[in-house]
PDB file of C-alpha atoms and ligand atoms in Angstrom:
ATOM      1  CA  MET W  12     -61.223 142.570  13.173  1.00  0.00           C
ATOM      2  CA  PRO W  13     -61.016 139.241  14.358  1.00  0.00           C
ATOM      3  CA  PHE W  14     -57.407 138.636  13.585  1.00  0.00           C
ATOM      4  CA  GLN W  15     -56.351 141.495  15.576  1.00  0.00           C
ATOM      5  CA  SER W  16     -58.087 140.041  18.480  1.00  0.00           C
ATOM      6  CA  ALA W  17     -56.294 136.606  17.922  1.00  0.00           C
ATOM      7  CA  PHE W  18     -53.223 138.354  17.613  1.00  0.00           C
ATOM      8  CA  HIS W  19     -53.394 140.668  20.468  1.00  0.00           C
ATOM      9  CA  GLN W  20     -54.149 137.584  22.915  1.00  0.00           C
ATOM     10  CA  LEU W  21     -51.501 135.353  21.591  1.00  0.00           C
ATOM     11  CA  PHE W  22     -49.012 138.713  21.847  1.00  0.00           C
ATOM     12  CA  THR W  23     -49.982 139.343  25.403  1.00  0.00           C
ATOM     13  CA  GLN W  24     -49.881 136.032  26.522  1.00  0.00           C
ATOM     14  CA  ASP W  25     -46.469 135.250  25.049  1.00  0.00           C
ATOM     15  CA  ALA W  26     -45.129 138.561  26.401  1.00  0.00           C
ATOM     16  CA  THR W  27     -46.314 137.930  29.681  1.00  0.00           C
ATOM     17  CA  ILE W  28     -44.485 134.442  29.700  1.00  0.00           C
ATOM     18  CA  ALA W  29     -41.277 136.327  28.436  1.00  0.00           C
ATOM     19  CA  ALA W  30     -41.100 138.962  31.012  1.00  0.00           C
ATOM     20  CA  VAL W  31     -41.875 136.096  33.737  1.00  0.00           C
ATOM     21  CA  VAL W  32     -39.118 134.030  32.317  1.00  0.00           C
ATOM     22  CA  PHE W  33     -36.763 136.987  32.256  1.00  0.00           C
ATOM     23  CA  GLY W  34     -37.705 138.099  35.806  1.00  0.00           C
ATOM     24  CA  LEU W  35     -36.872 134.579  37.049  1.00  0.00           C
ATOM     25  CA  VAL W  36     -33.532 134.415  35.257  1.00  0.00           C
ATOM     26  CA  VAL W  37     -32.413 137.859  36.623  1.00  0.00           C
ATOM     27  CA  LEU W  38     -33.502 136.945  40.079  1.00  0.00           C
ATOM     28  CA  VAL W  39     -31.666 133.397  39.749  1.00  0.00           C
ATOM     29  CA  LEU W  40     -28.564 135.482  38.607  1.00  0.00           C
ATOM     30  CA  LEU W  41     -28.517 138.128  41.353  1.00  0.00           C
ATOM     31  CA  THR W  42     -29.535 135.333  43.909  1.00  0.00           C
ATOM     32  CA  SER W  43     -26.184 133.605  42.941  1.00  0.00           C
ATOM     33  CA  ILE W  44     -23.673 136.579  42.758  1.00  0.00           C
ATOM     34  CA  LEU W  45     -25.168 137.481  46.246  1.00  0.00           C
ATOM     35  CA  LEU W  46     -24.627 133.930  47.601  1.00  0.00           C
ATOM     36  CA  SER W  47     -21.269 133.779  46.089  1.00  0.00           C
ATOM     37  CA  TRP W  48     -20.150 137.027  47.605  1.00  0.00           C
ATOM     38  CA  TRP W  49     -21.686 135.851  51.232  1.00  0.00           C
ATOM     39  CA  ARG W  50     -19.571 132.590  50.879  1.00  0.00           C
ATOM     40  CA  ARG W  51     -16.429 134.804  50.176  1.00  0.00           C
ATOM     41  CA  ARG W  52     -17.240 136.876  53.220  1.00  0.00           C
ATOM     42  CA  ARG W  53     -17.343 134.209  55.337  1.00  0.00           C
ATOM     43  CA  GLY W  54     -14.239 132.549  53.983  1.00  0.00           C
ATOM     44  CA  CYS W  55     -15.408 129.738  52.166  1.00  0.00           C
ATOM     45  CA  GLY W  56     -14.648 129.448  48.767  1.00  0.00           C
ATOM     46  CA  PRO W  57     -16.736 128.303  45.903  1.00  0.00           C
ATOM     47  CA  SER W  58     -18.992 124.857  45.917  1.00  0.00           C
ATOM     48  CA  HIS W  59     -17.110 121.921  44.703  1.00  0.00           C
ATOM     49  CA  ARG W  60     -20.358 120.433  43.952  1.00  0.00           C
ATOM     50  CA  ALA W  61     -19.821 119.366  39.953  1.00  0.00           C
ATOM     51  CA  GLU W  62     -23.744 118.577  39.475  1.00  0.00           C
ATOM     52  CA  ALA W  63     -27.134 119.463  40.795  1.00  0.00           C
ATOM     53  CA  ASN W  64     -29.250 116.615  38.446  1.00  0.00           C
ATOM     54  CA  LYS W  65     -32.582 117.256  40.169  1.00  0.00           C
ATOM     55  CA  LEU W  66     -32.468 121.316  39.780  1.00  0.00           C
ATOM     56  CA  GLU W  67     -31.135 121.008  36.149  1.00  0.00           C
ATOM     57  CA  ILE W  68     -34.031 118.122  35.635  1.00  0.00           C
ATOM     58  CA  SER W  69     -36.687 120.436  36.887  1.00  0.00           C
ATOM     59  CA  TYR W  70     -35.038 123.307  34.972  1.00  0.00           C
ATOM     60  CA  VAL W  71     -35.541 121.692  31.741  1.00  0.00           C
ATOM     61  CA  ALA W  72     -38.968 120.329  32.752  1.00  0.00           C
ATOM     62  CA  LEU W  73     -40.050 123.769  33.410  1.00  0.00           C
ATOM     63  CA  LEU W  74     -38.727 125.234  30.239  1.00  0.00           C
ATOM     64  CA  LEU W  75     -40.106 122.220  28.087  1.00  0.00           C
ATOM     65  CA  GLY W  76     -43.534 122.908  29.530  1.00  0.00           C
ATOM     66  CA  VAL W  77     -43.571 126.507  28.630  1.00  0.00           C
ATOM     67  CA  ALA W  78     -42.353 125.682  25.197  1.00  0.00           C
ATOM     68  CA  ILE W  79     -45.259 123.090  24.608  1.00  0.00           C
ATOM     69  CA  PHE W  80     -47.898 125.377  25.985  1.00  0.00           C
ATOM     70  CA  LEU W  81     -46.469 128.204  23.557  1.00  0.00           C
ATOM     71  CA  MET W  82     -46.466 125.725  20.471  1.00  0.00           C
ATOM     72  CA  ILE W  83     -50.082 124.541  21.529  1.00  0.00           C
ATOM     73  CA  THR W  84     -51.455 127.833  21.735  1.00  0.00           C
ATOM     74  CA  SER W  85     -49.511 129.241  18.778  1.00  0.00           C
ATOM     75  CA  VAL W  86     -50.809 126.154  16.391  1.00  0.00           C
ATOM     76  CA  ASN W  87     -54.441 126.606  17.688  1.00  0.00           C
ATOM     77  CA  ALA W  88     -54.422 130.341  16.925  1.00  0.00           C
ATOM     78  CA  ASN W  89     -53.228 129.746  13.450  1.00  0.00           C
ATOM     79  CA  SER W  90     -55.596 127.251  12.841  1.00  0.00           C
ATOM     80  CA  ARG W  91     -58.606 129.349  13.872  1.00  0.00           C
ATOM     81  CA  ASP W  92     -60.862 129.931  10.768  1.00  0.00           C
ATOM     82  CA  PHE W  93     -61.819 133.671  10.562  1.00  0.00           C
ATOM     83  CA  PRO W  94     -64.954 134.859   8.881  1.00  0.00           C
ATOM     84  CA  ASP W  95     -64.434 136.415   4.902  1.00  0.00           C
ATOM     85  CA  PRO W  96     -63.912 140.183   5.471  1.00  0.00           C
ATOM     86  CA  PRO W  97     -66.737 142.331   4.200  1.00  0.00           C
ATOM     87  CA  ARG W  98     -66.859 143.448   0.770  1.00  0.00           C
ATOM     88  CA  PRO W  99     -64.474 146.147   0.339  1.00  0.00           C
ATOM     89  CA  VAL W 100     -65.800 149.677  -0.706  1.00  0.00           C
ATOM     90  CA  LEU W 101     -62.439 150.708  -1.700  1.00  0.00           C
ATOM     91  CA  ARG W 102     -59.190 149.098  -2.994  1.00  0.00           C
ATOM     92  CA  VAL W 103     -55.585 150.515  -2.313  1.00  0.00           C
ATOM     93  CA  GLN W 104     -52.468 149.223  -3.965  1.00  0.00           C
ATOM     94  CA  VAL W 105     -49.674 149.608  -1.378  1.00  0.00           C
ATOM     95  CA  ILE W 106     -46.384 149.491  -3.389  1.00  0.00           C
ATOM     96  CA  ALA W 107     -43.264 148.793  -1.650  1.00  0.00           C
ATOM     97  CA  TYR W 108     -39.700 150.038  -3.664  1.00  0.00           C
ATOM     98  CA  GLN W 109     -35.988 150.621  -2.188  1.00  0.00           C
ATOM     99  CA  TRP W 110     -36.798 152.313  -0.098  1.00  0.00           C
ATOM    100  CA  CYS W 111     -40.289 153.944   0.298  1.00  0.00           C
ATOM    101  CA  TRP W 112     -43.755 153.240  -0.399  1.00  0.00           C
ATOM    102  CA  ARG W 113     -46.311 154.277  -3.016  1.00  0.00           C
ATOM    103  CA  PHE W 114     -50.311 154.038  -2.105  1.00  0.00           C
ATOM    104  CA  HIS W 115     -52.396 154.216  -5.372  1.00  0.00           C
ATOM    105  CA  TYR W 116     -56.291 154.422  -4.781  1.00  0.00           C
ATOM    106  CA  GLU W 117     -57.622 151.824  -7.545  1.00  0.00           C
ATOM    107  CA  GLY W 118     -60.379 153.330 -10.172  1.00  0.00           C
ATOM    108  CA  GLN W 119     -59.062 156.979  -8.795  1.00  0.00           C
ATOM    109  CA  PRO W 120     -56.218 159.030 -10.691  1.00  0.00           C
ATOM    110  CA  VAL W 121     -54.916 159.205  -7.027  1.00  0.00           C
ATOM    111  CA  THR W 122     -51.226 158.009  -6.122  1.00  0.00           C
ATOM    112  CA  VAL W 123     -49.593 159.246  -2.977  1.00  0.00           C
ATOM    113  CA  THR W 124     -45.909 158.902  -2.288  1.00  0.00           C
ATOM    114  CA  GLY W 125     -43.308 160.128   0.001  1.00  0.00           C
ATOM    115  CA  GLN W 126     -39.576 160.855   0.418  1.00  0.00           C
ATOM    116  CA  CYS W 127     -38.677 158.602   3.050  1.00  0.00           C
ATOM    117  CA  GLU W 128     -34.909 159.064   2.700  1.00  0.00           C
ATOM    118  CA  GLY W 129     -35.546 162.893   3.679  1.00  0.00           C
ATOM    119  CA  GLY W 130     -38.444 162.094   6.248  1.00  0.00           C
ATOM    120  CA  SER W 131     -41.220 163.303   4.221  1.00  0.00           C
ATOM    121  CA  LEU W 132     -43.004 160.189   4.901  1.00  0.00           C
ATOM    122  CA  PRO W 133     -45.870 158.991   2.459  1.00  0.00           C
ATOM    123  CA  VAL W 134     -49.380 158.960   4.289  1.00  0.00           C
ATOM    124  CA  LEU W 135     -52.096 156.210   3.485  1.00  0.00           C
ATOM    125  CA  VAL W 136     -55.152 158.034   4.202  1.00  0.00           C
ATOM    126  CA  LEU W 137     -58.285 155.865   4.558  1.00  0.00           C
ATOM    127  CA  PRO W 138     -61.835 156.279   5.738  1.00  0.00           C
ATOM    128  CA  VAL W 139     -63.051 155.515   9.139  1.00  0.00           C
ATOM    129  CA  GLY W 140     -65.616 152.860   9.085  1.00  0.00           C
ATOM    130  CA  ARG W 141     -65.464 151.724   5.537  1.00  0.00           C
ATOM    131  CA  PRO W 142     -63.766 148.205   4.772  1.00  0.00           C
ATOM    132  CA  VAL W 143     -60.821 148.622   2.432  1.00  0.00           C
ATOM    133  CA  GLU W 144     -58.790 146.397   0.617  1.00  0.00           C
ATOM    134  CA  LEU W 145     -55.152 146.665   0.535  1.00  0.00           C
ATOM    135  CA  ASP W 146     -53.429 144.764  -2.068  1.00  0.00           C
ATOM    136  CA  VAL W 147     -49.828 144.836  -1.137  1.00  0.00           C
ATOM    137  CA  THR W 148     -46.779 144.085  -3.729  1.00  0.00           C
ATOM    138  CA  SER W 149     -43.437 145.183  -4.422  1.00  0.00           C
ATOM    139  CA  VAL W 150     -41.583 146.337  -7.648  1.00  0.00           C
ATOM    140  CA  ASP W 151     -38.078 145.093  -6.554  1.00  0.00           C
ATOM    141  CA  VAL W 152     -37.375 143.007  -3.630  1.00  0.00           C
ATOM    142  CA  VAL W 153     -39.184 141.462  -0.764  1.00  0.00           C
ATOM    143  CA  HIS W 154     -40.813 143.777   1.729  1.00  0.00           C
ATOM    144  CA  ALA W 155     -43.158 143.777   4.491  1.00  0.00           C
ATOM    145  CA  PHE W 156     -46.303 145.984   5.256  1.00  0.00           C
ATOM    146  CA  TRP W 157     -46.537 146.398   8.807  1.00  0.00           C
ATOM    147  CA  VAL W 158     -48.724 148.706  10.786  1.00  0.00           C
ATOM    148  CA  PRO W 159     -48.180 147.797  14.538  1.00  0.00           C
ATOM    149  CA  TYR W 160     -51.380 149.510  15.688  1.00  0.00           C
ATOM    150  CA  LEU W 161     -53.610 147.006  13.240  1.00  0.00           C
ATOM    151  CA  ARG W 162     -51.970 144.033  14.767  1.00  0.00           C
ATOM    152  CA  ALA W 163     -51.069 143.168  11.021  1.00  0.00           C
ATOM    153  CA  LYS W 164     -48.246 142.382   8.696  1.00  0.00           C
ATOM    154  CA  MET W 165     -48.089 141.605   5.262  1.00  0.00           C
ATOM    155  CA  TYR W 166     -45.267 140.649   2.828  1.00  0.00           C
ATOM    156  CA  ALA W 167     -44.963 142.374  -0.111  1.00  0.00           C
ATOM    157  CA  TYR W 168     -43.385 140.464  -2.990  1.00  0.00           C
ATOM    158  CA  PRO W 169     -42.477 141.336  -6.188  1.00  0.00           C
ATOM    159  CA  GLY W 170     -44.742 140.006  -9.055  1.00  0.00           C
ATOM    160  CA  HIS W 171     -47.275 138.937  -6.813  1.00  0.00           C
ATOM    161  CA  THR W 172     -50.195 140.549  -4.432  1.00  0.00           C
ATOM    162  CA  ASN W 173     -51.062 139.776  -1.004  1.00  0.00           C
ATOM    163  CA  SER W 174     -54.779 141.316   0.096  1.00  0.00           C
ATOM    164  CA  LEU W 175     -55.529 142.525   3.532  1.00  0.00           C
ATOM    165  CA  THR W 176     -59.143 143.904   4.059  1.00  0.00           C
ATOM    166  CA  ILE W 177     -59.344 146.442   7.079  1.00  0.00           C
ATOM    167  CA  THR W 178     -61.879 148.573   8.454  1.00  0.00           C
ATOM    168  CA  LEU W 179     -60.794 151.300  11.121  1.00  0.00           C
ATOM    169  CA  SER W 180     -62.908 151.979  13.830  1.00  0.00           C
ATOM    170  CA  HIS W 181     -61.595 155.596  14.401  1.00  0.00           C
ATOM    171  CA  ALA W 182     -60.022 158.702  13.039  1.00  0.00           C
ATOM    172  CA  GLY W 183     -56.045 158.848  13.919  1.00  0.00           C
ATOM    173  CA  ARG W 184     -52.557 158.605  12.710  1.00  0.00           C
ATOM    174  CA  TRP W 185     -50.367 155.724  13.495  1.00  0.00           C
ATOM    175  CA  ILE W 186     -46.857 154.722  12.245  1.00  0.00           C
ATOM    176  CA  GLY W 187     -46.238 151.959   9.727  1.00  0.00           C
ATOM    177  CA  ARG W 188     -42.859 150.227   8.666  1.00  0.00           C
ATOM    178  CA  CYS W 189     -41.253 148.041   6.232  1.00  0.00           C
ATOM    179  CA  ALA W 190     -40.965 144.415   8.579  1.00  0.00           C
ATOM    180  CA  GLN W 191     -38.618 142.826   6.144  1.00  0.00           C
ATOM    181  CA  LEU W 192     -34.622 143.477   5.963  1.00  0.00           C
ATOM    182  CA  CYS W 193     -34.582 144.803   2.252  1.00  0.00           C
ATOM    183  CA  GLY W 194     -31.301 146.691   2.000  1.00  0.00           C
ATOM    184  CA  LEU W 195     -29.263 149.431   3.019  1.00  0.00           C
ATOM    185  CA  TYR W 196     -31.815 151.950   3.630  1.00  0.00           C
ATOM    186  CA  HIS W 197     -34.532 149.567   5.028  1.00  0.00           C
ATOM    187  CA  TYR W 198     -34.610 151.395   8.197  1.00  0.00           C
ATOM    188  CA  GLN W 199     -36.189 154.642   6.608  1.00  0.00           C
ATOM    189  CA  MET W 200     -38.985 152.652   4.899  1.00  0.00           C
ATOM    190  CA  ASP W 201     -41.731 154.283   7.227  1.00  0.00           C
ATOM    191  CA  PHE W 202     -45.004 155.430   6.537  1.00  0.00           C
ATOM    192  CA  TYR W 203     -48.163 157.058   8.320  1.00  0.00           C
ATOM    193  CA  LEU W 204     -51.760 155.436   8.276  1.00  0.00           C
ATOM    194  CA  GLN W 205     -54.209 158.143   8.737  1.00  0.00           C
ATOM    195  CA  ALA W 206     -57.929 157.296   9.213  1.00  0.00           C
ATOM    196  CA  GLU W 207     -60.318 160.251   8.493  1.00  0.00           C
ATOM    197  CA  SER W 208     -64.239 160.588   8.351  1.00  0.00           C
ATOM    198  CA  PRO W 209     -65.783 159.479   5.345  1.00  0.00           C
ATOM    199  CA  ALA W 210     -66.590 163.352   4.574  1.00  0.00           C
ATOM    200  CA  ALA W 211     -62.632 164.232   5.097  1.00  0.00           C
ATOM    201  CA  PHE W 212     -61.587 161.397   2.796  1.00  0.00           C
ATOM    202  CA  SER W 213     -63.985 162.260   0.127  1.00  0.00           C
ATOM    203  CA  ARG W 214     -62.311 165.891   0.135  1.00  0.00           C
ATOM    204  CA  PHE W 215     -59.036 163.869   0.241  1.00  0.00           C
ATOM    205  CA  LEU W 216     -59.781 162.454  -2.934  1.00  0.00           C
ATOM    206  CA  ARG W 217     -61.609 165.447  -4.659  1.00  0.00           C
ATOM    207  CA  ALA W 218     -58.609 167.366  -4.068  1.00  0.00           C
ATOM    208  CA  ARG W 219     -56.445 165.093  -6.049  1.00  0.00           C
ATOM    209  CA  GLY W 220     -58.803 165.026  -8.891  1.00  0.00           C
ATOM    210  CA  GLY W 221     -60.409 161.755  -7.587  1.00  0.00           C
ATOM    211  CA  ALA W 222     -64.177 160.898  -7.711  1.00  0.00           C
ATOM    212  CA  PRO W 223     -65.523 159.883  -4.179  1.00  0.00           C
ATOM    213  CA  ALA W 224     -69.125 159.149  -5.032  1.00  0.00           C
ATOM    214  CA  ALA W 225     -67.551 156.149  -6.774  1.00  0.00           C
ATOM    215  CA  MET W 226     -66.132 154.743  -3.521  1.00  0.00           C
ATOM    216  CA  THR W 227     -69.387 155.179  -1.100  1.00  0.00           C
ATOM    217  CA  ARG W 228     -72.267 152.676  -1.458  1.00  0.00           C
TER     218      ARG W 228
HETATM  219 CU1   CU J 327     -37.522 146.785   4.331  1.00  0.00          CU
END
């Protein structure tokens, strides 16, 4: 999925810059502590210099340069046009509520939910290699559907549906979370995304009274 690679690129770049800046700050801090300790040992007190204009201006210029670079690359990535996703073979309604999730397979008598509070998390089972549209909504307050593995997040608003088409490349199981503070038990709003081979996915639907033939094309 093209948006995944755009996000991945930007995230890697930003995380690298953040790590370098953090390293520099720690280095300057440690050097200052060591220098001050060294001066005290030699009997000289702290420096009486009140200003270090050149140093401060270079510091501000460096930070400004980094901020401008981050802004330009972010705006560029955001303004990129991505090709329309392929036509989905399956639509799943992702319904968020305080404080768990419900997944309804459209056109099928299949709805999956769980007990986030008790730790039995709902599992969103999807077929590998097939485009699936996730229609994300909420029945109460604003939540956000977030699967870190997918590099994608979608807000779940009450009375509105946000759609996201994904194609999973291989079988696996990944954690998903609510990424919008939505109340007291927000932290419990986790779920699993599980990708199965189309045959296993058909079995999953059939076991719940679904008709998998309706999905394949
Ligand atoms: Cu939440």
